[in-house]
Short mmCIF file of C-alpha atoms in Angstrom, two decimals:
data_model
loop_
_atom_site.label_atom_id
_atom_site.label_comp_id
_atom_site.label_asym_id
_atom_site.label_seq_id
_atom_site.Cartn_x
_atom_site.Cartn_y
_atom_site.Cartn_z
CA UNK A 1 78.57 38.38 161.83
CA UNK A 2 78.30 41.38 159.47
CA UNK A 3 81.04 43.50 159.35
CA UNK A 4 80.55 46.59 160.22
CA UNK A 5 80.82 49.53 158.03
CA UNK A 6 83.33 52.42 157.45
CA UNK A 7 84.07 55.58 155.78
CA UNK A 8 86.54 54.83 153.10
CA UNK A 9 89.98 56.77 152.40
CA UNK A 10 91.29 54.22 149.93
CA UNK A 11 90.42 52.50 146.67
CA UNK A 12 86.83 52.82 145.60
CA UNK A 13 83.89 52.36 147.91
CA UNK A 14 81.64 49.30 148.00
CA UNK A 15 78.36 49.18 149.77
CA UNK A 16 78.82 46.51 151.70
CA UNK A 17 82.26 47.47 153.17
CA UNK A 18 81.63 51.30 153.26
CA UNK A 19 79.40 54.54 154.22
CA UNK A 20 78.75 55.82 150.59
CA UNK A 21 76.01 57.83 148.49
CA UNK A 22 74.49 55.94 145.07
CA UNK A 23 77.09 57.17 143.12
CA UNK A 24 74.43 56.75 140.24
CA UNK A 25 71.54 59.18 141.64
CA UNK A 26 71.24 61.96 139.51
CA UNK A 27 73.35 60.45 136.60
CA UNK A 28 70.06 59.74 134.37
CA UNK A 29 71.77 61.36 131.61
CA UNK A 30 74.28 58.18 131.52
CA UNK A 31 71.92 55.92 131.24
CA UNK A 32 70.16 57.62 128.37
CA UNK A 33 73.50 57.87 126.60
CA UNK A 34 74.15 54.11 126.47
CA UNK A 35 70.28 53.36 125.14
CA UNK A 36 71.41 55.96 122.25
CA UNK A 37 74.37 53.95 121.50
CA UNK A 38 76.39 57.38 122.28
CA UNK A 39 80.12 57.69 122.99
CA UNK A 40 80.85 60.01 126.17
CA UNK A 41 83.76 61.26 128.24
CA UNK A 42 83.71 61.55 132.50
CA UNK A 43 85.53 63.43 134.18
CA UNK A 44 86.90 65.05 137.64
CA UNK A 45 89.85 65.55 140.10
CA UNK A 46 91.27 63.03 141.82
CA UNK A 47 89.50 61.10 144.38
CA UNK A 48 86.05 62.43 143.17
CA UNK A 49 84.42 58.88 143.08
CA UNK A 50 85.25 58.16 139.07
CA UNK A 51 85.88 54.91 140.09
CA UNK A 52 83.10 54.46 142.34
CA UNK A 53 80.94 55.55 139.79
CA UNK A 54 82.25 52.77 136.94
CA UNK A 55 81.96 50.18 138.84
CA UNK A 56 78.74 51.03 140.11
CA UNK A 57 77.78 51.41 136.52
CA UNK A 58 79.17 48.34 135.04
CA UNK A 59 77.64 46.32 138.03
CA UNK A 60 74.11 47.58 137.56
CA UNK A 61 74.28 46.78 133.85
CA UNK A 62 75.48 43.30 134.03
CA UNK A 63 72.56 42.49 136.81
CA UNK A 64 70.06 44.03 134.68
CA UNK A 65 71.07 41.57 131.88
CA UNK A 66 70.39 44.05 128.98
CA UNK A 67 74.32 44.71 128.82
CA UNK A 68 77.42 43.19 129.05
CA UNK A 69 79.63 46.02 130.74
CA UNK A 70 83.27 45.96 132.06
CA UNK A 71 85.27 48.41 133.91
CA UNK A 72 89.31 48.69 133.03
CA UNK A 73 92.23 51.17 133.08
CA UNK A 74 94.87 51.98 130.35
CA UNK A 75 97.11 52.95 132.86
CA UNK A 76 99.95 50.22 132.06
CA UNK A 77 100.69 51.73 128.82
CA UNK A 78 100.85 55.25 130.28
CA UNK A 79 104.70 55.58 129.86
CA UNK A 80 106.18 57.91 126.91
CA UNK A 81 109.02 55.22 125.98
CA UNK A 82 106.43 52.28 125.24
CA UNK A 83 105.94 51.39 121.67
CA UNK A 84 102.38 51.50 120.12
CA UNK A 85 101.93 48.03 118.88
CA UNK A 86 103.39 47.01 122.87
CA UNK A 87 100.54 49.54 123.92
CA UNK A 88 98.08 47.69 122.37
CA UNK A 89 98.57 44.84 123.89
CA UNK A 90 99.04 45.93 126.97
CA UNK A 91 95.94 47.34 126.54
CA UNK A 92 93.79 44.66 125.65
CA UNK A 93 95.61 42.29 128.63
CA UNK A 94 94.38 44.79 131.04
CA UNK A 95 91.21 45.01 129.28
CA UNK A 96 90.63 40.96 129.32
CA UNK A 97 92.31 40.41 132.93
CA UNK A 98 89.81 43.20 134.45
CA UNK A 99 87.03 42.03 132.96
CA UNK A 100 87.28 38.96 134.61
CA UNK A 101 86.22 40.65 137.68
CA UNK A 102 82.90 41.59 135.98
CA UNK A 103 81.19 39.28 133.06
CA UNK A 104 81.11 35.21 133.25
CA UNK A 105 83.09 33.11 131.14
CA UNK A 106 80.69 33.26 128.36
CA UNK A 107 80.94 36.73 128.09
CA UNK A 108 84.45 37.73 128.70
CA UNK A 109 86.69 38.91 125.49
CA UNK A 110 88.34 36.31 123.36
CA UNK A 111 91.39 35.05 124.72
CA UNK A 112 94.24 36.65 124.38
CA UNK A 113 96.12 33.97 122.32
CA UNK A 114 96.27 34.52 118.43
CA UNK A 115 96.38 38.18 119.14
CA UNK A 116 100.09 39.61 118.25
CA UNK A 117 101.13 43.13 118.45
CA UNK A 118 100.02 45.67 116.38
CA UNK A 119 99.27 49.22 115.63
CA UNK A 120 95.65 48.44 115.06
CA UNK A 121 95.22 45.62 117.97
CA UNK A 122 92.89 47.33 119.71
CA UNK A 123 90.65 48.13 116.91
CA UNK A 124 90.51 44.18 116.13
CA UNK A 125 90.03 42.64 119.44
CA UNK A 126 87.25 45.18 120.39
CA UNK A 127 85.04 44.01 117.28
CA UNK A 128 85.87 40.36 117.82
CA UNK A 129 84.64 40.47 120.98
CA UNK A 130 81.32 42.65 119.48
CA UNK A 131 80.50 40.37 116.97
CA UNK A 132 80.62 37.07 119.34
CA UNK A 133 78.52 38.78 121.64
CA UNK A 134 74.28 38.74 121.41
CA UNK A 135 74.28 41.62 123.72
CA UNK A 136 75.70 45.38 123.38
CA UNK A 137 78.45 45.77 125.26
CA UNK A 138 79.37 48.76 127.55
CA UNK A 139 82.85 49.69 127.48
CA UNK A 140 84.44 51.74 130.54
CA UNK A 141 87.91 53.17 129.84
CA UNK A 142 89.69 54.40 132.61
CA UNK A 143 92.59 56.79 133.03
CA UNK A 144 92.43 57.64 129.43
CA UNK A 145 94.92 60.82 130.35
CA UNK A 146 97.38 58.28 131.41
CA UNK A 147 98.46 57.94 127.60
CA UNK A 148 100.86 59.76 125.84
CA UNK A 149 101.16 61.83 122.62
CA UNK A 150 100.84 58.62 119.39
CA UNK A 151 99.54 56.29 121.99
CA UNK A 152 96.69 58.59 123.03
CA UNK A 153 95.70 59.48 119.32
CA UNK A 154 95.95 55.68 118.46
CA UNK A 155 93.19 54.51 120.80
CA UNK A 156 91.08 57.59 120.11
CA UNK A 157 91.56 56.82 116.40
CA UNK A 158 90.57 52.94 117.04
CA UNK A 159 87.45 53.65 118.51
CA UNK A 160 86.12 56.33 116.02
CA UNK A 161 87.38 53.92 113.55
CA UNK A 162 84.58 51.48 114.96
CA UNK A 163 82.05 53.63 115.65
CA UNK A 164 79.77 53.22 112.66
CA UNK A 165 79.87 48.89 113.77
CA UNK A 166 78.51 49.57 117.09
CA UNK A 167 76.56 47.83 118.18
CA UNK A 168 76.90 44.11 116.15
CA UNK A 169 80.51 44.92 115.51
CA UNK A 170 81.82 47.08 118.05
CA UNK A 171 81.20 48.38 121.80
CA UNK A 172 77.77 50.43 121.52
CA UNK A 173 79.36 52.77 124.07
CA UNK A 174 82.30 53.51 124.98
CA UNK A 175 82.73 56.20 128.11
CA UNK A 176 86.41 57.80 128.30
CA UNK A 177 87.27 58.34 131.86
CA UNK A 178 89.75 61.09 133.38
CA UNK A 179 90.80 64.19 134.36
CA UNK A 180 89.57 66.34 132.26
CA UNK A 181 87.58 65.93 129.15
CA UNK A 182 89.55 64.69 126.55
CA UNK A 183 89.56 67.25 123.85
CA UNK A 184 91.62 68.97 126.57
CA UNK A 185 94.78 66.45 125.66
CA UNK A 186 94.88 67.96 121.99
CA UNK A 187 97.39 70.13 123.03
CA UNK A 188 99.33 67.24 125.01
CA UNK A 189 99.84 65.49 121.70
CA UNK A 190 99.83 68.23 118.90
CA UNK A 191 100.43 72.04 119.19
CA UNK A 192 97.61 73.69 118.85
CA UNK A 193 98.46 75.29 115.23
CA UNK A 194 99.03 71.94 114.06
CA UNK A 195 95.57 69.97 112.73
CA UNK A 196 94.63 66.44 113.07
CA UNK A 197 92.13 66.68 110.34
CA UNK A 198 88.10 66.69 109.70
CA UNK A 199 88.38 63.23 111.15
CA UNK A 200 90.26 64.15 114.41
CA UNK A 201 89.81 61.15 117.20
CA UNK A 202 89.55 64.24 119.89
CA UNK A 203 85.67 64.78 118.62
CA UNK A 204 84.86 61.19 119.55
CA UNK A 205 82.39 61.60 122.04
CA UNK A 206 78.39 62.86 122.09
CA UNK A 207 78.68 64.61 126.02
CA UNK A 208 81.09 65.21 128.44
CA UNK A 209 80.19 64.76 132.12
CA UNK A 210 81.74 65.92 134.96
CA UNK A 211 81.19 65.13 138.38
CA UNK A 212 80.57 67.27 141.33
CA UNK A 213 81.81 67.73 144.60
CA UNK A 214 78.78 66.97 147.36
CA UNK A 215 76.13 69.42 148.86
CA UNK A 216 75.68 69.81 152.75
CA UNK A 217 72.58 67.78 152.27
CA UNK A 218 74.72 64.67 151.01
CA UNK A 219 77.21 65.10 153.27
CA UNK A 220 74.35 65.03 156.42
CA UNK A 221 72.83 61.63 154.49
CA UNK A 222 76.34 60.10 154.07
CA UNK A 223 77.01 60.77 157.63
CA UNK A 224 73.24 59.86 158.70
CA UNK A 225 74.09 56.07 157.53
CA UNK A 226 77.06 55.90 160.47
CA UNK A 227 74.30 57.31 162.86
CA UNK A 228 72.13 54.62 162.41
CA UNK A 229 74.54 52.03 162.81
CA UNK A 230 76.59 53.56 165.87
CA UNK A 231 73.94 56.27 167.37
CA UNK A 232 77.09 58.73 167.12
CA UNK A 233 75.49 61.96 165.51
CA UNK A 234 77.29 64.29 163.37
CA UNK A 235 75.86 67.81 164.53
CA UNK A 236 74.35 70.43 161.12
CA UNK A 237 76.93 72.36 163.16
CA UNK A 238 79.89 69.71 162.63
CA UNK A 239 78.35 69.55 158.83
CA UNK A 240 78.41 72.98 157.90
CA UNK A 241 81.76 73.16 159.11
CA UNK A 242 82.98 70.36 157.13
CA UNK A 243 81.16 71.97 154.29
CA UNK A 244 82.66 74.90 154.45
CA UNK A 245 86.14 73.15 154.90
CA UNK A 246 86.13 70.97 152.12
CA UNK A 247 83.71 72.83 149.30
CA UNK A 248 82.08 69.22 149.48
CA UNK A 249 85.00 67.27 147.77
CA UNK A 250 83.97 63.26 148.71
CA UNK A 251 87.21 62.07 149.51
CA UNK A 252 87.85 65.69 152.05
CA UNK A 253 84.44 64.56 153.72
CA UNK A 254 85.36 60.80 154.01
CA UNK A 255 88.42 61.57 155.84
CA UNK A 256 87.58 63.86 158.21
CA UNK A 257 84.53 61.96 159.79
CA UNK A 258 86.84 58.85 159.90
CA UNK A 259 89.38 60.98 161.51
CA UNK A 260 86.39 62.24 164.00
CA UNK A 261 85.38 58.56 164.23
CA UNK A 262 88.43 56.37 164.21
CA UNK A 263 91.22 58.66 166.08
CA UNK A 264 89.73 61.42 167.91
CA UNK A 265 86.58 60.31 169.20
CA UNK A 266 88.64 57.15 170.78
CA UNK A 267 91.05 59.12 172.24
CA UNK A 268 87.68 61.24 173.83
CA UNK A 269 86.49 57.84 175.12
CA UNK A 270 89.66 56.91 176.97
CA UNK A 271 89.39 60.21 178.79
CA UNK A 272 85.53 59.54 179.72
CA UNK A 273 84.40 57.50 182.77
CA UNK A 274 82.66 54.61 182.27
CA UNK A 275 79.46 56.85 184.11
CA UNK A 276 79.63 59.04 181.09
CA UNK A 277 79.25 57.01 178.09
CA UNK A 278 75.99 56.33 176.52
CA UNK A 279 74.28 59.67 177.52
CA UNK A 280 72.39 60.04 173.76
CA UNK A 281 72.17 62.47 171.87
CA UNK A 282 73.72 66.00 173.59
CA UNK A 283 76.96 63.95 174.50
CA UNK A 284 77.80 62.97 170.97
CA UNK A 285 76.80 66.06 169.57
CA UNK A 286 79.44 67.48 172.45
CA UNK A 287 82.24 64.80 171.86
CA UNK A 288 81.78 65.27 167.97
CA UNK A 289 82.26 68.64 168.65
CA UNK A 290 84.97 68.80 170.50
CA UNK A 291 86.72 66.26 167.74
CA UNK A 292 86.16 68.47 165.12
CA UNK A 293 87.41 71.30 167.29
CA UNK A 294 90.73 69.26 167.91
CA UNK A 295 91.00 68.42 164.38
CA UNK A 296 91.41 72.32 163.41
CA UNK A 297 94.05 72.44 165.68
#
């Protein structure tokens, strides 16, 4: 039996578990980065489908076969006490245990034995891994604001560092993932009178991209999908609303029509005679408002 679908609050959305929008449509400009072999930076608040979006990526790439493409975070070395060559490694272990989860055996990074810390680590593992590889490999780095101050400047330095061996002898792209776009964290790790010379790691990348928050129309198709599987209709009136609410911010939208869905709209059901249910398409739009109404309470 297939499992029927939801609107997701937690983690990142899959399209077999979840309602969810391509998170891909309209990102051409991705795609043309990694045929140019171009370094890039991503970007947005919180629970603004980065995640989504990587995996999405990294998926499509490995299916096509042109690329071998992994998604993984930097996140474990995010503390200001750890030690760079510990970073590193940390690093890399996250980078080979995630990748797992992505690329056959034959294509994973090497193994992680051999490999002792060091300032440079991650400069050395990432071309190892290039030049045993036929195919160009697509690197997604998540959480890259997670780092602090040496640590930070160490991995930018690393990758600029093996820039001019992409693609044979190092990732051919490489797309830095965050909050903001990293030339913002220059300040985080130097003052801003102090240089980090012509060769500064914070001018790494080609573009930065940041991701938007949704327009009414993809807020009516996300909620269209639910329609079609339950018949419950989400009114333009309940939309707009819900617009105006959240300014379009996915993760706003996602939890108020499972609220609507999940909570209120049960609660309407136990209060409804068994002569009332099933009455198409003015009842839900009634019910749906009424939830929403409830929900402003």
């Amino acid at each position: 039996m297939k499992a029927k679908r939801y609107f997701n609050t937690t983690g990142f959305c899959r399209p077999e578990k979840h309602y969810m929008l391509d998170p891909l449509r309209n990102q051409s400009v991705i795609f043309d980065l990694i045929e140019k072999e171009q370094y890039f930076t991503i970007h947005a608040p919180r629970q603004t489908g980065k995640t989504t979006l990587l995996h999405a990526l990294a998926n499509r790439l490995n299916k096509e076969m042109n690329y071998i493409s992994t998604v993984f975070s930097v996140e474990n070395a995010g503390y200001k006490s750890i030690p760079l060559p510990e970073a590193m490694r940390t690093i890399i272990e996250s980078l080979y245990e995630e990748s797992t989860k992505f690329l056959p055996n034959n294509e994973l990074p090497p193994k992680l034995t051999g490999y002792k810390k060091s300032h440079n680590l991650l400069y050395m593992y990432l071309s190892a891994w290039a030049k045993q590889m036929e195919k160009p490999i697509v690197l997604l780095l998540d959480e890259i604001d997670s780092l602090y101050d040496d640590v930070l400047v160490a991995v930018l330095r690393q990758l600029r560092n093996g820039f001019q061996g992409r693609p044979k002898q190092f990732p051919s792209t490489i797309a830095l993932v965050g909050l903001r776009d990293v030339r913002e964290y220059k300040t985080k790790v130097r003052p801003s009178e102090a240089s980090l010379g012509s060769g500064s790691p914070f001018n790494i990348k080609a573009k930065s991209i940041l991701l938007g928050t949704w327009t009414k129309e993809e807020i009516a198709e996300l909620y269209s999908q639910h329609t079609k599987d339950t018949g419950q209709i989400f009114s333009k009136e309940v939309v707009d609303r819900i617009y105006e609410l959240t300014g379009g911010q996915p993760w706003l939208v996602n939890a108020i029509a499972n609220e609507i869905v999940v909570e209120i709209l049960k609660r309407l059901h136990k209060k409804n005679n068994t002569r009332s249910r099933g009455r198409g398409e003015r009842k839900f739009n009634r019910q749906t408002r009424h939830a929403f109404g409830q929900l402003n309470r």
